C-alpha positions as a printed NumPy array, in Angstrom:
array([[ 15.37 ,  -3.378,  20.122],
       [ 18.676,  -4.494,  18.687],
       [ 22.125,  -2.711,  19.903],
       [ 25.132,  -2.204,  18.148],
       [ 26.315,  -5.531,  17.929],
       [ 23.429,  -7.235,  18.021],
       [ 22.915,  -7.007,  14.439],
       [ 20.962,  -9.95 ,  12.008],
       [ 24.429,  -9.673,   9.577],
       [ 26.284, -11.923,   9.715],
       [ 29.755,  -9.969,   9.703],
       [ 31.621,  -8.718,  12.616],
       [ 32.304,  -5.641,  13.732],
       [ 35.528,  -6.125,  14.896],
       [ 37.068,  -4.821,  12.091],
       [ 34.867,  -1.563,  11.827],
       [ 37.695,   0.927,  12.93 ],
       [ 36.424,   3.67 ,  15.501],
       [ 34.922,   6.282,  13.324],
       [ 32.925,   4.3  ,  11.493],
       [ 31.299,   2.491,  14.674],
       [ 30.563,   5.834,  15.96 ],
       [ 28.651,   6.481,  12.855],
       [ 26.869,   3.552,  12.742],
       [ 25.931,   4.284,  16.876],
       [ 24.437,   8.363,  15.998],
       [ 22.54 ,   5.961,  12.982],
       [ 20.928,   3.683,  15.402],
       [ 20.11 ,   6.361,  17.866],
       [ 18.417,   8.436,  14.792],
       [ 16.051,   4.974,  13.035],
       [ 15.775,   2.926,  16.42 ],
       [ 11.982,   3.304,  17.585],
       [ 11.25 ,   2.464,  21.231],
       [  8.051,   1.116,  22.538],
       [  7.738,   4.27 ,  24.57 ],
       [  8.104,   6.139,  20.422],
       [  5.581,   3.953,  19.254],
       [  2.924,   3.693,  21.556],
       [  2.959,   7.885,  21.272],
       [  2.938,   7.53 ,  17.948],
       [ -0.466,   4.726,  18.11 ],
       [ -2.382,   7.084,  20.701],
       [ -2.221,  10.09 ,  18.349],
       [ -2.917,   8.017,  15.706],
       [ -6.287,   6.957,  16.975],
       [ -6.483,  10.396,  17.464],
       [ -6.315,  11.374,  13.802],
       [ -8.199,   8.426,  12.881],
       [-11.491,   9.666,  14.378],
       [-10.521,  13.405,  13.099],
       [-10.611,  12.391,   9.77 ],
       [-14.121,  11.334,   9.806],
       [-15.142,  13.998,  12.042],
       [-17.236,  16.678,   9.374],
       [-14.257,  19.325,  10.241],
       [-11.752,  16.011,   8.888],
       [ -8.174,  16.441,   9.324],
       [ -5.039,  15.232,   7.529],
       [ -5.724,  11.235,   7.242],
       [ -9.22 ,  11.712,   4.394],
       [-11.102,   8.408,   6.308],
       [-13.025,   8.054,   2.648],
       [-16.081,   6.285,   2.953],
       [-16.31 ,   3.543,   0.114],
       [-19.528,   2.607,   0.176],
       [-19.241,  -0.832,   0.322],
       [-21.707,  -1.713,   3.302],
       [-21.883,  -5.347,   4.115],
       [-19.185,  -7.78 ,   4.934],
       [-18.567, -11.069,   2.734],
       [-20.657, -14.147,   3.728],
       [-18.107, -16.191,   2.281],
       [-21.381, -17.628,   0.181],
       [-21.63 , -14.535,  -2.654],
       [-22.058, -16.388,  -6.256],
       [-22.225, -15.534,  -9.165],
       [-19.939, -14.088, -12.581],
       [-18.79 , -11.051, -12.088],
       [-16.37 ,  -9.074, -14.408],
       [-13.308,  -7.187, -12.468],
       [-10.763,  -3.901, -14.183],
       [ -7.226,  -3.287, -11.998],
       [ -6.526,  -0.588, -13.258],
       [ -2.434,   0.098, -12.345],
       [  0.606,   1.748, -13.077],
       [  1.98 ,  -0.515, -15.847],
       [ -0.581,  -2.65 , -16.722],
       [ -4.812,  -3.269, -17.336],
       [ -5.777,  -6.462, -15.569],
       [ -9.013,  -7.572, -16.93 ],
       [-10.806, -10.919, -15.083],
       [-13.965, -12.799, -14.878],
       [-14.437, -14.441, -11.238],
       [-16.92 , -17.508, -10.508],
       [-18.35 , -17.199,  -7.133],
       [-19.525, -21.046,  -6.924],
       [-21.243, -22.366,  -4.019],
       [-18.708, -23.243,  -2.248],
       [-17.577, -20.897,   0.844],
       [-15.046, -19.248,  -0.259],
       [-13.931, -20.294,  -3.054],
       [-13.63 , -18.668,  -6.307],
       [-12.119, -19.122, -10.239],
       [-10.676, -17.209, -12.443],
       [ -9.43 , -16.22 , -15.893],
       [ -7.079, -13.151, -16.301],
       [ -5.505, -11.043, -19.233],
       [ -3.08 ,  -8.55 , -18.341],
       [ -2.718,  -5.755, -21.519],
       [ -0.064,  -3.439, -21.181],
       [ -0.682,   0.439, -20.54 ],
       [  1.226,   2.514, -23.673],
       [  3.553,   4.95 , -22.457],
       [  2.262,   7.564, -24.663],
       [ -1.732,   6.995, -23.29 ],
       [ -0.057,   7.868, -19.837],
       [  0.428,  11.631, -21.158],
       [ -2.64 ,  11.866, -24.051],
       [ -6.011,  12.506, -23.851],
       [ -9.19 ,  11.22 , -21.684],
       [-10.538,   9.544, -25.001],
       [ -7.613,   8.007, -25.98 ],
       [ -7.2  ,   6.092, -22.385],
       [-10.803,   5.324, -22.123],
       [-11.294,   3.657, -25.879],
       [ -8.685,   1.888, -24.845],
       [ -9.33 ,   0.375, -21.447],
       [-13.003,  -0.636, -23.477],
       [-10.881,  -2.132, -26.367],
       [ -9.026,  -4.072, -24.023],
       [-12.386,  -5.115, -22.342],
       [-13.589,  -5.891, -25.823],
       [-10.887,  -8.728, -26.851],
       [-11.48 , -10.111, -23.736],
       [-15.352, -10.671, -23.756],
       [-14.416, -11.638, -27.536],
       [-11.675, -14.111, -26.868],
       [-13.411, -16.119, -24.074],
       [-16.864, -15.943, -25.023],
       [-16.656, -16.197, -28.892],
       [-20.207, -16.29 , -30.837],
       [-21.526, -16.742, -27.046],
       [-25.108, -15.217, -26.146],
       [-24.402, -13.15 , -23.033],
       [-25.938, -11.485, -20.445],
       [-25.067,  -7.826, -18.872],
       [-21.799,  -8.398, -16.724],
       [-21.425,  -6.641, -13.49 ],
       [-18.239,  -5.04 , -13.063],
       [-15.662,  -4.166, -10.137],
       [-13.126,  -1.352, -11.486],
       [-10.48 ,  -0.917,  -9.542],
       [ -9.213,   2.929, -10.019],
       [ -6.36 ,   3.061,  -7.29 ],
       [ -5.834,   7.069,  -7.279],
       [ -7.325,   9.538,  -5.318],
       [-11.165,  10.372,  -6.489],
       [-13.832,  11.854,  -4.373],
       [-16.446,   9.046,  -3.804],
       [-20.22 ,  10.101,  -2.703],
       [-21.652,   6.953,  -4.315],
       [-19.658,   3.634,  -4.989],
       [-20.792,   3.898,  -8.447],
       [-19.127,   7.313,  -9.512],
       [-16.185,   8.272,  -8.821],
       [-14.315,  12.12 ,  -9.646],
       [-10.171,  11.929, -10.062],
       [ -8.256,  14.86 ,  -7.101],
       [ -5.408,  14.12 ,  -9.07 ],
       [ -2.765,  11.699, -11.027],
       [ -0.529,   9.502,  -9.707],
       [  2.169,   6.743, -10.592],
       [  3.507,   8.67 , -13.571],
       [  0.2  ,   9.816, -15.249],
       [ -0.935,  12.962, -16.785],
       [ -4.509,  12.409, -18.734],
       [ -5.546,  16.221, -19.743],
       [ -9.558,  15.991, -19.336],
       [-10.116,  13.232, -15.985],
       [ -9.449,  15.297, -12.888],
       [-12.298,  16.74 , -11.704],
       [-14.107,  14.845, -13.585],
       [-16.308,  11.806, -13.387],
       [-14.401,   8.98 , -14.316],
       [-17.674,   6.509, -14.5  ],
       [-19.182,   8.932, -16.754],
       [-15.943,   9.112, -19.075],
       [-15.771,   4.867, -18.808],
       [-19.49 ,   4.038, -19.608],
       [-19.169,   6.834, -22.462],
       [-16.336,   4.4  , -24.222],
       [-18.119,   0.823, -23.411],
       [-21.602,   2.341, -24.678],
       [-19.877,   3.294, -28.026],
       [-19.135,  -0.942, -28.501],
       [-22.172,  -2.054, -27.976],
       [-20.144,  -3.987, -24.324],
       [-22.338,  -6.146, -22.329],
       [-20.825,  -4.614, -19.206],
       [-22.568,  -2.677, -16.275],
       [-19.914,  -0.913, -13.728],
       [-21.757,  -1.944, -10.207],
       [-18.362,  -0.308,  -8.277],
       [-15.687,   2.14 ,  -8.406],
       [-13.28 ,   0.596,  -6.027],
       [ -9.919,   1.132,  -3.98 ],
       [ -6.813,  -0.93 ,  -4.07 ],
       [ -7.171,  -1.39 ,  -0.294],
       [-10.93 ,  -1.911,  -0.021],
       [-10.169,  -4.774,  -2.18 ],
       [ -8.236,  -6.32 ,  -0.832],
       [ -9.453,  -5.801,   2.988],
       [-13.072,  -7.593,   1.132],
       [-10.976, -10.124,  -1.081],
       [ -8.993, -11.33 ,   2.465],
       [-12.631, -11.194,   4.228],
       [-14.088, -13.799,   1.76 ],
       [-11.791, -16.668,   2.768],
       [-10.861, -15.735,   5.903],
       [-13.996, -14.695,   8.68 ],
       [-11.269, -13.485,  11.09 ],
       [ -9.861, -10.441,   8.624],
       [-10.972,  -7.374,   9.927],
       [ -8.49 ,  -4.769,   8.57 ],
       [ -7.053,  -4.826,   4.591],
       [ -3.6  ,  -2.943,   4.67 ],
       [ -0.886,  -1.983,   1.514],
       [  2.415,  -1.949,   2.672],
       [  4.579,  -1.839,  -1.437],
       [  5.028,   1.69 ,  -3.314],
       [  2.687,   3.151,  -1.356],
       [  0.953,   2.398,   1.521],
       [ -2.551,   2.155,   2.831],
       [ -5.395,   0.701,   5.192],
       [ -9.167,  -0.034,   5.247],
       [-11.228,  -1.058,   8.023],
       [-15.307,  -1.297,   8.037],
       [-16.711,   1.208,  10.918],
       [-20.074,   1.487,  12.226],
       [-21.951,   4.642,  10.421],
       [-22.968,   6.211,  14.108],
       [-19.107,   6.562,  14.389],
       [-18.648,   8.76 ,  11.201],
       [-20.128,  12.11 ,  11.973],
       [-19.398,  13.587,   8.266],
       [-22.725,  11.078,   6.991],
       [-24.365,  12.265,   9.791],
       [-26.906,  14.172,   7.244],
       [-27.64 ,  11.318,   5.684],
       [-28.829,   9.757,   8.978],
       [-27.992,   6.094,   7.936],
       [-28.584,   3.634,  10.799],
       [-26.041,   3.497,  13.604],
       [-25.093,   0.286,  13.589],
       [-24.558,  -0.078,   9.53 ],
       [-21.329,  -0.579,   8.64 ],
       [-19.194,   1.284,   5.843],
       [-15.526,   0.082,   4.535],
       [-13.167,   3.199,   5.286],
       [ -9.72 ,   4.142,   2.984],
       [ -8.827,   5.467,   5.197],
       [ -5.202,   6.851,   2.708],
       [ -3.198,   7.048,   6.154],
       [ -0.214,   7.765,   3.942],
       [ -1.286,  11.441,   4.882],
       [ -0.852,  10.811,   9.02 ],
       [  1.034,  13.264,  10.955],
       [  1.625,  15.475,   7.676],
       [  2.078,  17.803,  11.438],
       [  5.287,  16.459,  11.464],
       [  3.682,  15.915,  15.618],
       [  5.326,  12.846,  16.458],
       [  6.678,  10.873,  13.703],
       [ 10.608,  10.645,  14.464],
       [ 11.842,  13.031,  11.31 ],
       [ 16.029,  12.288,  11.212],
       [ 17.249,  15.022,   8.415],
       [ 17.092,  13.012,   6.112],
       [ 13.376,  12.614,   6.296],
       [ 13.134,  15.913,   6.025],
       [ 14.842,  16.034,   2.588],
       [ 13.331,  13.51 ,   0.668],
       [  9.366,  15.717,   1.961],
       [ 11.449,  18.918,   0.501],
       [ 12.885,  17.512,  -2.276],
       [  9.539,  15.772,  -3.259],
       [  6.558,  16.701,  -5.869],
       [  4.356,  17.719,  -2.651],
       [  5.857,  18.522,   0.496],
       [  4.666,  18.613,   3.819],
       [  2.378,  15.748,   2.417],
       [  1.91 ,  11.52 ,   3.221],
       [  4.351,  12.268,   5.939],
       [  4.035,   8.685,   7.157],
       [  4.272,   7.269,   3.734],
       [  7.203,   9.059,   3.219],
       [  8.862,   7.194,   6.376],
       [  7.204,   3.515,   5.411],
       [  6.908,   3.054,   1.703],
       [  8.799,   1.217,  -0.573],
       [  9.667,   3.5  ,  -2.678],
       [ 11.901,   5.712,  -0.234],
       [ 13.594,   2.926,   1.99 ],
       [ 16.226,   3.26 ,  -1.144],
       [ 16.002,   6.993,  -1.337],
       [ 16.777,   7.068,   2.575],
       [ 19.401,   4.468,   2.369],
       [ 21.399,   6.914,  -0.802],
       [ 20.755,  10.133,   1.209],
       [ 22.592,   8.45 ,   4.532],
       [ 25.931,   6.725,   2.336],
       [ 25.834,   9.908,   0.426],
       [ 26.158,  12.488,   3.413],
       [ 28.653,   9.785,   5.177],
       [ 31.013,  10.222,   1.32 ],
       [ 31.398,  14.225,   2.25 ],
       [ 31.198,  13.554,   6.191],
       [ 34.355,  15.127,   7.367],
       [ 34.705,  13.016,  11.062],
       [ 34.803,  10.04 ,   8.977],
       [ 36.482,   8.215,   6.16 ],
       [ 33.432,   6.753,   3.288],
       [ 33.76 ,   5.392,   0.253],
       [ 37.517,   7.304,   0.449],
       [ 38.782,   7.991,  -3.816],
       [ 35.561,   6.788,  -4.956],
       [ 33.5  ,   7.925,  -8.425],
       [ 29.917,   8.403,  -5.969],
       [ 28.284,   9.894,  -8.979],
       [ 26.222,   6.902,  -9.796],
       [ 24.788,   7.298,  -5.702],
       [ 24.893,  11.048,  -5.894],
       [ 21.548,  10.142,  -8.097],
       [ 18.412,  10.281,  -6.575],
       [ 16.01 ,   7.659,  -7.126],
       [ 18.352,   5.567,  -7.55 ],
       [ 18.365,   2.843,  -5.268],
       [ 14.81 ,   1.044,  -4.619],
       [ 14.427,  -1.12 ,  -1.572],
       [ 14.438,  -4.295,  -3.568],
       [ 18.631,  -3.013,  -2.939],
       [ 18.365,  -3.192,   0.17 ],
       [ 16.36 ,  -6.386,   0.81 ],
       [ 19.269,  -7.74 ,  -1.354],
       [ 22.04 ,  -6.351,   1.354],
       [ 19.741,  -7.636,   4.271],
       [ 19.481, -11.082,   2.506],
       [ 23.166, -11.603,   2.046],
       [ 24.106, -14.746,   3.303],
       [ 27.777, -14.99 ,   3.752],
       [ 30.028, -13.252,   6.471],
       [ 32.488, -11.444,   3.66 ],
       [ 29.353,  -9.855,   2.363],
       [ 30.31 , -10.88 ,  -0.781],
       [ 27.245, -10.061,  -2.69 ],
       [ 26.752,  -7.043,  -0.942],
       [ 30.37 ,  -6.186,  -2.708],
       [ 29.396,  -6.949,  -5.893],
       [ 26.186,  -4.912,  -5.616],
       [ 27.641,  -2.242,  -5.159],
       [ 30.284,  -2.767,  -7.808],
       [ 27.515,  -3.781, -10.487],
       [ 25.023,  -0.755,  -9.856],
       [ 26.709,   1.821,  -8.365],
       [ 30.219,   1.378,  -9.389],
       [ 31.572,   1.967,  -5.781],
       [ 34.625,  -0.877,  -4.533],
       [ 33.489,  -0.793,  -1.401],
       [ 35.211,  -1.965,   2.042],
       [ 34.571,  -4.648,   4.882],
       [ 33.57 ,  -2.55 ,   7.592],
       [ 31.773,  -0.143,   4.923],
       [ 29.632,  -2.907,   3.855],
       [ 29.24 ,  -3.62 ,   7.482],
       [ 28.408,   0.087,   7.836],
       [ 25.83 ,  -0.61 ,   4.806],
       [ 24.369,  -3.632,   6.285],
       [ 23.359,  -1.979,   9.703],
       [ 21.452,   0.842,   8.26 ],
       [ 19.76 ,  -1.302,   5.586],
       [ 18.577,  -3.493,   9.017],
       [ 17.452,   0.049,  10.983],
       [ 15.858,   1.65 ,   8.151],
       [ 13.585,  -1.464,   7.482],
       [ 12.944,  -2.042,  10.407],
       [ 11.977,   1.075,  11.267],
       [  9.22 ,   1.039,   8.836],
       [  8.011,  -2.343,   9.64 ],
       [  7.608,  -0.749,  13.793],
       [  5.963,   2.025,  12.316],
       [  3.69 ,   0.541,  10.281],
       [  2.775,  -1.583,  12.877],
       [  1.53 ,   1.714,  14.492],
       [ -1.316,   2.223,  11.513],
       [ -2.94 ,  -1.355,  12.454],
       [ -2.239,  -0.751,  16.929],
       [ -4.106,   2.226,  15.99 ],
       [ -6.953,   0.806,  14.527],
       [ -7.189,  -2.488,  16.88 ],
       [ -7.38 ,   0.026,  19.782],
       [-10.172,   2.588,  17.663],
       [-12.237,  -0.441,  17.81 ],
       [-11.29 ,  -2.625,  20.522],
       [ -9.935,  -5.591,  18.376],
       [ -8.38 ,  -7.493,  20.726],
       [ -7.83 , -10.019,  18.243],
       [ -7.993, -10.747,  14.152],
       [ -6.871, -11.51 ,  11.26 ],
       [ -5.399,  -8.114,   9.067],
       [ -4.471,  -9.072,   5.267],
       [ -1.723,  -7.167,   3.924],
       [ -0.672,  -7.17 ,   0.01 ],
       [  2.45 ,  -5.169,  -1.504],
       [  6.013,  -5.516,  -2.402],
       [  7.459,  -4.308,   1.248],
       [  5.103,  -7.081,   3.   ],
       [  5.285,  -9.811,   0.772],
       [  9.661,  -9.202,  -0.195],
       [ 11.533,  -7.406,   1.854],
       [ 13.408,  -9.741,   4.704],
       [ 12.011, -10.156,   8.37 ],
       [  9.083,  -7.044,   7.834],
       [  6.065,  -9.463,   9.16 ],
       [  8.549, -10.487,  11.941],
       [  9.543,  -7.17 ,  12.752],
       [  5.851,  -5.721,  13.011],
       [  4.71 ,  -8.727,  14.897],
       [  7.6  ,  -7.916,  17.309],
       [  6.39 ,  -3.864,  17.437],
       [  2.699,  -4.7  ,  18.205],
       [  3.745,  -6.735,  21.154],
       [  5.465,  -3.823,  22.423],
       [  2.276,  -1.483,  21.713],
       [ -0.23 ,  -3.806,  22.615],
       [  1.268,  -5.301,  26.06 ],
       [  0.521,  -8.63 ,  25.479],
       [  2.351, -11.041,  27.676],
       [  5.318, -12.398,  27.315],
       [  3.882, -16.405,  27.726],
       [  1.871, -15.7  ,  24.724],
       [  2.093, -18.773,  22.238],
       [  0.422, -17.225,  19.419],
       [  0.102, -13.316,  18.077],
       [ -3.694, -12.428,  19.001],
       [ -3.545,  -9.674,  15.999],
       [ -2.337, -11.31 ,  13.328],
       [ -0.415, -10.041,   9.824],
       [ -1.18 , -12.478,   7.22 ],
       [ -0.871, -12.569,   3.177],
       [ -3.985, -11.237,   1.294],
       [ -6.024, -12.538,  -1.206],
       [ -6.232, -10.694,  -4.523],
       [ -7.906,  -7.871,  -3.653],
       [ -7.964,  -5.494,  -6.824],
       [ -9.114,  -8.054,  -9.276],
       [-11.454, -11.185,  -6.99 ],
       [-11.98 ,  -7.886,  -4.031],
       [-13.492,  -5.637,  -6.855],
       [-15.863,  -8.818,  -8.448],
       [-16.833,  -9.735,  -4.578],
       [-17.657,  -5.822,  -3.761],
       [-19.881,  -5.656,  -7.318],
       [-21.746,  -8.86 ,  -5.732],
       [-22.403,  -7.117,  -2.262],
       [-23.779,  -4.413,  -4.094],
       [-25.374,  -6.037,  -6.108],
       [-27.202,  -8.256,  -2.864],
       [-27.87 ,  -4.172,  -1.012],
       [-29.683,  -2.756,  -4.071],
       [-31.84 ,  -6.414,  -4.012],
       [-32.757,  -5.65 ,  -0.363],
       [-33.586,  -2.273,  -0.576],
       [-30.062,  -0.838,   0.785],
       [-29.564,   2.408,  -2.393],
       [-27.247,   4.089,   0.157],
       [-24.573,   5.574,  -1.687],
       [-25.621,   4.205,  -5.269],
       [-26.658,   6.859,  -8.219],
       [-27.868,   4.757, -10.939],
       [-29.26 ,   1.748, -10.133],
       [-30.536,   1.352, -13.774],
       [-29.906,  -2.042, -15.846],
       [-27.987,  -3.62 , -13.385],
       [-27.993,  -7.488, -13.629],
       [-27.905, -10.098, -11.513],
       [-24.538, -11.512, -11.691],
       [-26.217, -15.401, -11.856],
       [-23.965, -17.465, -14.132]])
C-alpha cells in the first residue's frame, strides 16, 4: 500500500509541518486496509452471503428476484421499460433484433415533480401512466398496437414473492408518498394503466442491480455478477435454487438458476470485521437509520464526501495541530455539504501547487487553504477513495469465492465506478491481493468493467426472459399469466 510519501499527488510533502505530517500518518493508519484485513472481510462476507440465503436469514437480505434464466443474446421482440429513479422517470422502447447481443432503443425522460414525491399514491401512478401514454402517442401515433410487455425498474426496497408483484417495504431517495408502503405497487400501477386503456402488460418488476447483471450478460457471455457503485451500492448474481434453503419449500429443481439481488449494503451491520474509524461511527450514529447499511456507509458516494468533511472539521478543532487557522469554516460545518465529486476534483488536480484544489475550497467553502493543508486534503481524499474501492472488491471477491468463479467479467455501473478517479484500478489491485493472483499474470482473471444499461435494456430483457420461461411451462414466481403478450414485433 502507498505509504506516507507515495501519495499519488504531484505535490511534495517536504513543506508540510511536523504537526500535519503526524496527522497524515494517523489518518493513514486509520484508513489504509492491508491485505490480511481484506481477506478477513472477504471470508466473513462469504459466510454472510450464505446466511442471507438460509431460512433464518442474516443481515444481507439476498432477495430472490424470480429471474430464472440467463440471457443467450438471441432474445428477440419489442418491449417497453420503465425506470423510476429519484429525479426522473424514463420510458424506453427496446427492440431486440435477431443479431446476437444487439438492441435498439428509443427513450424519453420525464421529470418527477417534487410535490409528487410527498403526495398521494393515486397522483404518482396517474402521472406515471400519463407519461407512458404520452410516449406511446408520440412514437406510435395512429398505429393499431398489440399489447406490449413492460419491464418496470423499481429501485426501492420491495418484498417480491413473484416477478410481477412487489410490496414496497419503505420509500428511499426522498420519497414519502402515503398509501404505498406495505402495498403491492404492481396492483396500483396496473389500475392506473387500465383506467386509460393502455396496451401495456407489466411482465416483470425488477431492481436496477438485477437489470445491470442481465443487460451486461446479454452482450457479454463472461458476465457473472452485476454491481452498482454509486450513491448507494449493491450486487446481483445467479445462484442455484439448491443453494437457497429459504426457497426449499417450493421444491424447485436444485440446478435451476435464480438471480439474487444481494442488497449487500447491509453487510456487517453487526460491526464484526469492517475497519470502522471514529468518523464512520459518527456517520452511522447521525444517519436516519443507525446500525443499518454498514458496508454502504463506508463505500457509497453519498458518504465519501461526508467522511472527508468530518475529518477536516475534527482537524480544525484539534488542539494538536494548526489547520484552517483563522478561517471561517461555517460552510464546512454543515452536514452533507460535500459529495464524492468534491473528492474526485481534488484527486484530479494536475498541478503541483494544487491550485485547482485551492480554488475549489475558496468557491465551495469560502476557505483559503495553505499549501500544506491542501497536501493533507489531497492525501485524505486518496485514502477515503482508495478504502472505498478496496472494500468494494471484498464483495466481488466474496461472490466469486462462494461460486468458485476463477475467471469472469463483472458488469459495474454507478457514479463512483464511472467517474471517481482510479476507482477501477484500486479495486482491481485489491482483488489481486485478496485472491492471490500470481504477479506474472498479464490479465486479471476477474475483470470489473462498465455495465450495459440495466434499468432500461435490462428490464426489457428480463421481460423477454420471463415470457420465454412461461411459454416453456416454468411458472415459478409468476402470479398472473392472463393476457400476457408475446413480445414479438
